[in-house]
Short mmCIF file of C-alpha atoms in Angstrom, two decimals:
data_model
loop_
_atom_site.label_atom_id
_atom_site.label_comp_id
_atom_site.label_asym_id
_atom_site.label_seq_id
_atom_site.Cartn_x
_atom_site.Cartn_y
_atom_site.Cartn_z
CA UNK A 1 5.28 -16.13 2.71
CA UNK A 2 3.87 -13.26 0.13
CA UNK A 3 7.19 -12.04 -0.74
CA UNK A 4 7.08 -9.33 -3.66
CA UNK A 5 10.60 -8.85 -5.20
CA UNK A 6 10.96 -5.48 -7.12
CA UNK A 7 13.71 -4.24 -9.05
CA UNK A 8 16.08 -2.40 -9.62
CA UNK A 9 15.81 -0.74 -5.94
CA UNK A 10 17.77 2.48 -7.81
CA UNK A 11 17.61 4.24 -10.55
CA UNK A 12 19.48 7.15 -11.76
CA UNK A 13 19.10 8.18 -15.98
CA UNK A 14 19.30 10.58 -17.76
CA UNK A 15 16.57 12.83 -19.28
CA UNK A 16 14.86 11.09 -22.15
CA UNK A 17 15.75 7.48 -21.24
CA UNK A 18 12.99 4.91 -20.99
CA UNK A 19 13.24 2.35 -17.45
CA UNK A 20 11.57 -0.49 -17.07
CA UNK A 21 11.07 -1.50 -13.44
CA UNK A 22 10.22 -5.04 -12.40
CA UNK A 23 7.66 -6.30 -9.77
CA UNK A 24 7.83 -10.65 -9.07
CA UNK A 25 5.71 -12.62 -6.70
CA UNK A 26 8.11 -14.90 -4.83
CA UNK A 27 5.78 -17.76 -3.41
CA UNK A 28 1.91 -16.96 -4.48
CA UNK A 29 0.17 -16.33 -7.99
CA UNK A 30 -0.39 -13.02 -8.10
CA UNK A 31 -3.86 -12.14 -9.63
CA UNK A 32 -3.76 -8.25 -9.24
CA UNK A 33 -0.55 -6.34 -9.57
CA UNK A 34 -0.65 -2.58 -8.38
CA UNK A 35 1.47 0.05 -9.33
CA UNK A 36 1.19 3.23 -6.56
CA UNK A 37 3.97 6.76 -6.47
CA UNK A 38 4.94 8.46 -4.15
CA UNK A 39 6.87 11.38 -3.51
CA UNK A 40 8.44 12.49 -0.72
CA UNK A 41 6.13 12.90 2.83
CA UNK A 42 3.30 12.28 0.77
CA UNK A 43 0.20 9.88 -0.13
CA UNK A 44 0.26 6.52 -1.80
CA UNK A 45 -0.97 7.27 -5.08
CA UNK A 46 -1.95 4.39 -7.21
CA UNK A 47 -1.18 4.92 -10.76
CA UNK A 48 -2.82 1.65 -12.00
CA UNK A 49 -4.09 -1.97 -11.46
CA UNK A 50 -3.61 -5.02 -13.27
CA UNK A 51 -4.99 -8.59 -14.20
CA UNK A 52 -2.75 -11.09 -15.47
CA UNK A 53 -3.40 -11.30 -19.45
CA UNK A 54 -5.39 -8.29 -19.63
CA UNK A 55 -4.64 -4.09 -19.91
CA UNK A 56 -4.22 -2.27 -16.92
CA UNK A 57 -7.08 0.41 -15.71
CA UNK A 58 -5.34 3.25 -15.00
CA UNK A 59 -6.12 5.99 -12.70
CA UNK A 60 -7.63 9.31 -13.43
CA UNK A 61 -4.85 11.72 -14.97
CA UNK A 62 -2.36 9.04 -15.20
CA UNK A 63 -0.88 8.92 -19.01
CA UNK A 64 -1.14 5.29 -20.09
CA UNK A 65 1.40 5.51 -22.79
CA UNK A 66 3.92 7.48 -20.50
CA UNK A 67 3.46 4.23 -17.92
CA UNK A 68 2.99 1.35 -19.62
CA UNK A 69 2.07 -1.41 -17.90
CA UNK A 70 2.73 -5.26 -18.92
CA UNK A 71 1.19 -8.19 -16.18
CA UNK A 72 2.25 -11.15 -18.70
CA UNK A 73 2.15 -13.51 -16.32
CA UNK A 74 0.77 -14.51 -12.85
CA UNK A 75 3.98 -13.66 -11.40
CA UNK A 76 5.45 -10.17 -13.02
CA UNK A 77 4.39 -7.02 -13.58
CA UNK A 78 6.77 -4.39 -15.12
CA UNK A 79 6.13 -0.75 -15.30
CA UNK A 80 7.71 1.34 -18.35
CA UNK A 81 8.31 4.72 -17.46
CA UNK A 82 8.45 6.27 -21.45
CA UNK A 83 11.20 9.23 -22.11
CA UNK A 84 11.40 9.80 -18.56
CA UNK A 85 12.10 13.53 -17.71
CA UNK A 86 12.99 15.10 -13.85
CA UNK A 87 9.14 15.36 -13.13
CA UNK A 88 9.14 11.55 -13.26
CA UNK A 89 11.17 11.23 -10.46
CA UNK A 90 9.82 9.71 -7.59
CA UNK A 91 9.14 6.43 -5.65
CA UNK A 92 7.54 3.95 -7.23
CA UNK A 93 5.91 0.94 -5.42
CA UNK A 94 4.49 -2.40 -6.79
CA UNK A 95 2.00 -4.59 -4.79
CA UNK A 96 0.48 -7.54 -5.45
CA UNK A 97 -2.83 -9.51 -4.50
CA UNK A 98 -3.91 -13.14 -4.89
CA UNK A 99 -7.54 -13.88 -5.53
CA UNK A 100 -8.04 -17.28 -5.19
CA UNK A 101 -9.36 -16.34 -1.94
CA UNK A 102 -11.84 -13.46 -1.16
CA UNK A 103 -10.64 -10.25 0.83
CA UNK A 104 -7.06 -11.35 0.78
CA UNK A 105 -4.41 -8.44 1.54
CA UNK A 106 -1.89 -7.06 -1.00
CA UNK A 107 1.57 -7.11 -0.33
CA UNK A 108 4.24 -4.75 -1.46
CA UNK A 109 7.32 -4.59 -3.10
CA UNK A 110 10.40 -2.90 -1.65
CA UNK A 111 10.00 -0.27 -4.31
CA UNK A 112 11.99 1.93 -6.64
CA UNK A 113 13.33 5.11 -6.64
CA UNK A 114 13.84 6.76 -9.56
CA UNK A 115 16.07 9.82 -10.33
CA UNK A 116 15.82 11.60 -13.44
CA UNK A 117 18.61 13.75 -13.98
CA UNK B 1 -15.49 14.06 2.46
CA UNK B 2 -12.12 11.48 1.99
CA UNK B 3 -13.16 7.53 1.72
CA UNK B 4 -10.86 6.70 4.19
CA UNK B 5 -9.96 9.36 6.80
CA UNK B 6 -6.81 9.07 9.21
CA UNK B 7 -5.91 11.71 11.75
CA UNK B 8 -2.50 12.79 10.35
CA UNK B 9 -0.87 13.03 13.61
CA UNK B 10 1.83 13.06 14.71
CA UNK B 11 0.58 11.01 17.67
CA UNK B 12 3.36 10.78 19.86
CA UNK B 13 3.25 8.50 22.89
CA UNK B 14 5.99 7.46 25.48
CA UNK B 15 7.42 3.66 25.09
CA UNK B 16 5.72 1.12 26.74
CA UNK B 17 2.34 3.51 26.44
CA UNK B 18 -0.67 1.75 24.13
CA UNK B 19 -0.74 3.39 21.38
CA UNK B 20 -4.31 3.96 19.34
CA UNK B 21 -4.55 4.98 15.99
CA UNK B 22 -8.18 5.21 14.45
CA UNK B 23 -9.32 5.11 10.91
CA UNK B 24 -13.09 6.18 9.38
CA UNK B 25 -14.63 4.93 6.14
CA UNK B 26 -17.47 5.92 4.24
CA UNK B 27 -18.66 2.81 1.96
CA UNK B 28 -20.79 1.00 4.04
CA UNK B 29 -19.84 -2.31 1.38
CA UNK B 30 -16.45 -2.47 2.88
CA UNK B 31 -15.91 -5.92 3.80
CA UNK B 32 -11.73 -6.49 3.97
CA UNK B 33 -9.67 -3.36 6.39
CA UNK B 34 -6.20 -3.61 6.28
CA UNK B 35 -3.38 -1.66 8.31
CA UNK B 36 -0.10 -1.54 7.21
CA UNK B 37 3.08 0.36 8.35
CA UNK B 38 5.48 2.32 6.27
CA UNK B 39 8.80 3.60 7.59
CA UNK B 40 10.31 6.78 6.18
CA UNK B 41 11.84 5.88 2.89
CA UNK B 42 10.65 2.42 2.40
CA UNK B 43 7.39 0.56 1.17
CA UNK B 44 4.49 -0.41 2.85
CA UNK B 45 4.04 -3.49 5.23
CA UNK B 46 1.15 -5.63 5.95
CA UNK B 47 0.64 -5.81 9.74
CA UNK B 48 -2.60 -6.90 10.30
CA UNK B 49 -6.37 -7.34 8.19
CA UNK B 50 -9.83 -8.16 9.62
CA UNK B 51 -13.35 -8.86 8.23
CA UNK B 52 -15.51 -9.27 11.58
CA UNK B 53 -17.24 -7.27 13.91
CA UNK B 54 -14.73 -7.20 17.46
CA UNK B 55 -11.13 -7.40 17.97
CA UNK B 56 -8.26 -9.33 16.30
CA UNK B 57 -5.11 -9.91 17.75
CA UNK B 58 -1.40 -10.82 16.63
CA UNK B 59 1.46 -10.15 19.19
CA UNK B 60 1.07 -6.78 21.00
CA UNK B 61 -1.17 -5.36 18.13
CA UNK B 62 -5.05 -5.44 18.17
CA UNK B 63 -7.62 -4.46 15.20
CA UNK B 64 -10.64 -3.33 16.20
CA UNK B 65 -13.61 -3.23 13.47
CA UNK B 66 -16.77 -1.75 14.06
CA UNK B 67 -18.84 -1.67 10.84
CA UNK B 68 -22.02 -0.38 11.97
CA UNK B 69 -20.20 3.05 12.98
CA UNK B 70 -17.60 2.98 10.32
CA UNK B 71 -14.49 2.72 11.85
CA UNK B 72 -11.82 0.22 12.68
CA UNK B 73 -8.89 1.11 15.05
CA UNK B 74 -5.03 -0.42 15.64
CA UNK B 75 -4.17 -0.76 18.97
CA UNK B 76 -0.24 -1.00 19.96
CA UNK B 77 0.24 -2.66 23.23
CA UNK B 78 3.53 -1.55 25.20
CA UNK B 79 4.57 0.75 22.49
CA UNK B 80 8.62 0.87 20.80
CA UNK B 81 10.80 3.42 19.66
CA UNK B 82 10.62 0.95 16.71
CA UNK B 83 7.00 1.29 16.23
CA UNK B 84 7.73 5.03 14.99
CA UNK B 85 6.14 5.08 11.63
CA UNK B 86 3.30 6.16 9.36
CA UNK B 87 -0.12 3.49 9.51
CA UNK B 88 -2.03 3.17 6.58
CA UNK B 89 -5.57 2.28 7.02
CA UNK B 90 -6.79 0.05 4.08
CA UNK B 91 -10.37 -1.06 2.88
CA UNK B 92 -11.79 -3.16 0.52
CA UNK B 93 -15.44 -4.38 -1.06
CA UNK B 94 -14.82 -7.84 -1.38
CA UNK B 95 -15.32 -7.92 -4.86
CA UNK B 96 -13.43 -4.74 -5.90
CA UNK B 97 -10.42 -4.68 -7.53
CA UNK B 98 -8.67 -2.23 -5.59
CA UNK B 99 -8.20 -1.38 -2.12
CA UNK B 100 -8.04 2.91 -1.05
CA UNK B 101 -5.89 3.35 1.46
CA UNK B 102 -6.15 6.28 4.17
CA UNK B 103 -2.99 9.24 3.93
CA UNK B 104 -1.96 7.96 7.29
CA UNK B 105 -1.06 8.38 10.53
CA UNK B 106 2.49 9.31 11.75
CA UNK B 107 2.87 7.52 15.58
CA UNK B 108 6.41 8.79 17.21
CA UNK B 109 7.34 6.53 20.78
CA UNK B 110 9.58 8.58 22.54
CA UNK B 111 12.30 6.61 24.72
#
């Protein structure tokens, strides 16, 4: 159980190009959605988190209109990365959380990486 | 001071060894700890949570959670060259919305 699907798995664009990447609970409602980067041998960072039906909170020094953030229903998230440019590239990672429960553990998507050329 | 401090590593411990990663936290309202493992190049996975005082176990790996001091510990009984990996050490008031998550700690078994 708590399977997070997130696609696409790849992404290579060109400079300029807006991707939208897509983060689905399989088998649970997913209350909180997360969005986290990484880049390469370093930290989780968590860019934002979500509540179905409402606007994300976003991190310190994360540009909400440069992610945008849409958790439309209790099973998908998708993250907009807006005129992506090289900088942008990196790993991104969606997890997900059900509440109906206190304490419960979020599980994570297989991620995407994201190549801006 | 981090809110959730790992020993980098690398810890490196022969196969079939116990290996014993450690994690510290400072807000004492942490109520939910976490530990997940991340392989090079992919996303995390949950391996194992606890909320109590003492030792949980699942399968050759035990979590150890000690609130009064502050820490909670992962134990790896008769460690695998597939165990090789970064551990993330993840806590949570029960009422927060997010979780923070240590930077990690890289275990190597060597054959």
């Amino acid at each position: 159980g708590a399977v997070v699907s997130q696609h696409p798995s790849w992404v290579i664009c060109k400079s300029g190009t807006s991707v939208k990447i897509e983060c689905r609970s399989l088998d649970f409602q997913a209350t909180t959605m997360f969005w986290y980067r990484q880049f390469p041998k370093q930290s989780l960072m968590l860019m934002a988190t979500s509540n179905e039906g409402s606007k994300a909170t976003y991190e310190q020094g994360v540009e909400k209109d440069k992610f945008l953030i849409n958790h439309a229903s209790l099973t998908l998230s998708t993250l907009t990365v807006t005129s992506a440019h090289p900088e942008d590239s990196s790993f991104y990672i969606c997890s997900a959380r059900e509440d109906r429960t206190r304490g419960q553990p979020q599980h994570f998507g297989d991620g995407t990486r994201l190549s801006i050329l | 001071q981090k809110e959730v401090e790992q020993n980098s590593g690398p810890l490196s411990v022969p196969e079939g060894a116990i290996a014993s990663l450690n994690c510290t936290y400072s807000d004492r309202g942490s109520q939910s700890f976490f530990w997940y493992r991340q392989y090079s190049g992919k996303s995390p996975e949950l391996i194992m949570f606890i909320y109590s005082n003492g030792d949980k176990e699942d399968g050759r790996f035990t979590a150890q959670l000690n609130k009064a001091s502050q820490y909670v510990s992962l134990l790896i009984r008769d460690s695998q060259p597939s165990d090789s990996a970064t551990y993330l050490c993840a806590v949570r008031r029960t009422n927060a919305g997010k979780s923070t998550f240590g930077d990690g700690t890289t275990l190597t078994v060597k054959p």
